[in-house]
Short mmCIF file of C-alpha atoms in Angstrom, two decimals:
data_model
loop_
_atom_site.label_atom_id
_atom_site.label_comp_id
_atom_site.label_asym_id
_atom_site.label_seq_id
_atom_site.Cartn_x
_atom_site.Cartn_y
_atom_site.Cartn_z
CA MET A 17 17.94 -2.58 -8.34
CA PRO A 18 18.75 -0.93 -11.43
CA TYR A 19 17.07 2.40 -12.52
CA VAL A 20 14.22 2.07 -15.38
CA SER A 21 12.85 5.53 -16.54
CA ASP A 22 9.82 3.14 -17.26
CA SER A 23 9.22 1.66 -13.64
CA SER A 24 5.71 -0.24 -15.10
CA ILE A 25 8.24 -2.93 -16.15
CA TYR A 26 8.90 -3.43 -12.60
CA PHE A 27 4.82 -4.05 -11.96
CA GLU A 28 4.58 -6.34 -14.68
CA GLY A 29 5.67 -9.64 -12.67
CA ILE A 30 3.12 -8.90 -9.85
CA ALA A 31 0.25 -6.74 -11.33
CA ASN A 32 -2.08 -9.84 -11.35
CA ASP A 33 -1.48 -10.56 -7.55
CA PRO A 34 -4.08 -9.34 -5.79
CA TRP A 35 -3.29 -6.18 -3.27
CA SER A 36 -0.56 -4.95 -5.51
CA PHE A 37 -0.59 -1.22 -5.92
CA TYR A 38 1.30 1.03 -8.60
CA LEU A 39 1.52 4.67 -7.70
CA ASP A 40 2.97 6.12 -11.04
CA SER A 41 4.20 9.53 -10.84
CA GLY A 42 3.27 10.90 -14.11
CA ILE A 43 6.60 11.56 -15.54
CA GLN A 44 6.70 10.79 -18.96
CA SER A 45 10.13 9.55 -20.08
CA GLY A 46 12.37 12.22 -22.00
CA LEU A 47 9.47 14.76 -21.97
CA ASP A 48 9.67 15.78 -18.56
CA GLU A 49 12.98 17.55 -17.81
CA ASN A 50 12.29 19.31 -14.52
CA ILE A 51 11.34 16.95 -12.07
CA SER A 52 9.35 18.21 -8.97
CA GLU A 53 9.03 16.78 -5.51
CA LYS A 54 5.42 15.88 -6.60
CA SER A 55 6.37 13.92 -9.26
CA ARG A 56 9.52 12.22 -8.27
CA TYR A 57 8.95 8.91 -7.32
CA ASP A 58 6.87 6.08 -8.08
CA ILE A 59 6.46 3.34 -5.55
CA ILE A 60 5.00 -0.15 -6.35
CA VAL A 61 3.65 -2.75 -3.31
CA SER A 62 2.35 -5.79 -3.15
CA GLN A 63 1.69 -8.94 -1.01
CA PRO A 64 0.32 -6.83 2.38
CA PHE A 65 1.21 -8.89 5.23
CA ILE A 66 -1.87 -7.72 7.05
CA LYS A 67 -5.54 -6.68 5.42
CA ILE A 68 -8.33 -4.25 6.20
CA ILE A 69 -12.01 -4.67 5.08
CA ALA A 70 -14.91 -3.02 6.58
CA ASP A 71 -18.18 -2.96 5.35
CA GLU A 72 -21.34 -1.27 6.50
CA CYS A 73 -21.30 -3.61 9.93
CA ASN A 74 -18.16 -5.08 10.41
CA VAL A 75 -14.31 -4.62 10.22
CA SER A 76 -12.37 -8.16 9.14
CA ILE A 77 -8.09 -8.24 10.10
CA GLU A 78 -6.23 -10.90 7.94
CA GLU A 79 -2.87 -11.84 9.20
CA ASN A 80 -0.92 -14.75 8.66
CA ASN A 81 -4.25 -16.86 7.30
CA LEU A 82 -6.74 -15.88 10.25
CA LYS A 83 -9.42 -13.62 10.29
CA LYS A 84 -10.80 -12.07 12.96
CA ILE A 85 -14.11 -10.05 12.76
CA THR A 86 -15.34 -6.74 14.96
CA LYS A 87 -17.55 -4.35 14.89
CA ASP A 88 -14.55 -1.57 16.24
CA ASN A 89 -14.23 1.43 14.73
CA PRO A 90 -12.48 0.89 11.35
CA PHE A 91 -10.03 4.22 11.63
CA ASP A 92 -9.16 2.90 15.46
CA ILE A 93 -7.80 -0.37 14.03
CA LEU A 94 -6.19 1.16 11.53
CA GLU A 95 -4.20 3.56 13.87
CA GLU A 96 -3.59 0.47 16.50
CA ILE A 97 -1.78 -1.72 14.07
CA LEU A 98 0.23 0.92 12.69
CA SER A 99 1.00 2.15 16.33
CA SER A 100 2.37 -1.53 16.85
CA PHE A 101 5.28 -0.96 14.52
CA ASP A 102 8.63 0.85 15.69
CA ILE A 103 9.18 2.25 12.03
CA GLN A 104 13.01 4.47 11.63
CA GLU A 105 12.88 7.78 9.86
CA THR A 106 13.70 7.35 6.08
CA SER A 107 14.26 10.14 3.61
CA LEU A 108 12.12 7.71 1.37
CA PRO A 109 8.56 8.86 0.69
CA PHE A 110 6.89 5.07 1.85
CA THR A 111 9.04 2.01 2.98
CA GLY A 112 5.58 0.04 3.55
CA GLY A 113 2.81 0.81 5.33
CA ALA A 114 -0.37 1.06 4.80
CA LEU A 115 -2.12 1.70 1.37
CA GLY A 116 -5.68 1.09 0.01
CA TYR A 117 -8.64 3.05 -0.33
CA PHE A 118 -11.70 4.60 1.98
CA SER A 119 -14.81 5.60 0.71
CA TYR A 120 -16.87 8.66 1.08
CA GLU A 121 -19.27 6.48 3.11
CA LEU A 122 -16.72 5.40 5.88
CA GLY A 123 -16.19 8.88 6.94
CA GLN A 124 -20.07 9.46 8.33
CA SER A 125 -20.36 9.04 12.47
CA THR A 126 -20.39 5.24 12.21
CA ILE A 127 -19.73 2.30 10.59
CA GLN A 128 -23.25 0.78 11.63
CA ASN A 129 -24.97 3.88 9.63
CA ASN A 130 -23.16 3.32 6.37
CA LYS A 131 -24.78 1.29 3.37
CA ASP A 132 -23.46 -0.20 0.48
CA HIS A 133 -24.20 1.71 -2.67
CA VAL A 134 -22.12 -0.05 -5.41
CA GLY A 135 -21.20 -3.68 -4.08
CA MET A 136 -17.62 -2.67 -2.81
CA PRO A 137 -16.38 -2.50 0.96
CA LEU A 138 -16.23 0.56 2.81
CA MET A 139 -12.35 0.41 3.34
CA MET A 140 -10.01 -1.68 1.92
CA ILE A 141 -6.02 -1.04 3.07
CA GLY A 142 -3.59 -3.58 3.69
CA ILE A 143 -0.64 -3.14 5.36
CA TYR A 144 3.05 -3.46 3.37
CA ASP A 145 6.13 -4.81 4.68
CA TRP A 146 8.14 -3.61 1.71
CA ALA A 147 7.98 -0.84 -1.00
CA LEU A 148 10.25 -0.45 -4.45
CA ILE A 149 10.56 2.97 -4.84
CA VAL A 150 11.96 4.54 -8.44
CA ASP A 151 13.51 8.27 -8.00
CA HIS A 152 13.25 9.92 -11.57
CA GLN A 153 15.23 13.22 -9.83
CA ASP A 154 18.22 10.76 -8.85
CA LYS A 155 17.58 8.02 -11.23
CA LYS A 156 17.70 5.26 -8.50
CA ALA A 157 15.39 2.09 -7.79
CA CYS A 158 15.64 0.46 -4.64
CA ILE A 159 13.56 -1.82 -2.30
CA ALA A 160 12.84 -0.78 1.21
CA SER A 161 11.76 -3.24 3.85
CA HIS A 162 11.25 -3.91 7.69
CA LEU A 163 11.34 -7.41 6.94
CA ILE A 164 8.48 -7.94 9.23
CA ASN A 165 6.77 -10.75 7.18
CA LYS A 166 8.37 -13.89 6.61
CA ASP A 167 7.60 -14.10 2.98
CA THR A 168 8.63 -10.91 2.32
CA LYS A 169 12.42 -11.86 1.07
CA ASP A 170 10.88 -15.08 -1.19
CA TYR A 171 8.23 -12.78 -2.96
CA LEU A 172 10.56 -10.17 -3.83
CA THR A 173 12.34 -12.67 -6.25
CA LYS A 174 9.22 -12.05 -8.58
CA LEU A 175 10.26 -8.21 -9.42
#
């Protein structure tokens, strides 16, 4: 994949897809001469093959168009799912895995005690099979994938 300093170009084809994320390093093309490790990479993901959504009462786990509802601790569920994959070490900052958000309320002792104050789930985490990594220091771009999800290869043609 060719390097471009404005990686938002890669994101344009998937920006409107649900669960797409663009983690922008904040590098300003042509203005930043010394790129630190903290601003080195842009990361783009989309199409998680597992979705974990927690509200104040339940945790929903969606995989292969099937939905399971449980009252288990969402942190335990996430840990169990992530530990089921044998992921190899790499020098890349992210090669797929968990990405999403945790609300402040989720950090309270139990999910049953949390109240939805803003109409959003307490947690929304996607488990992603691939990531597009743009390295601004080495001026490289690559797609990293574990090819766990059977649809990954077809989806990547959108980039």
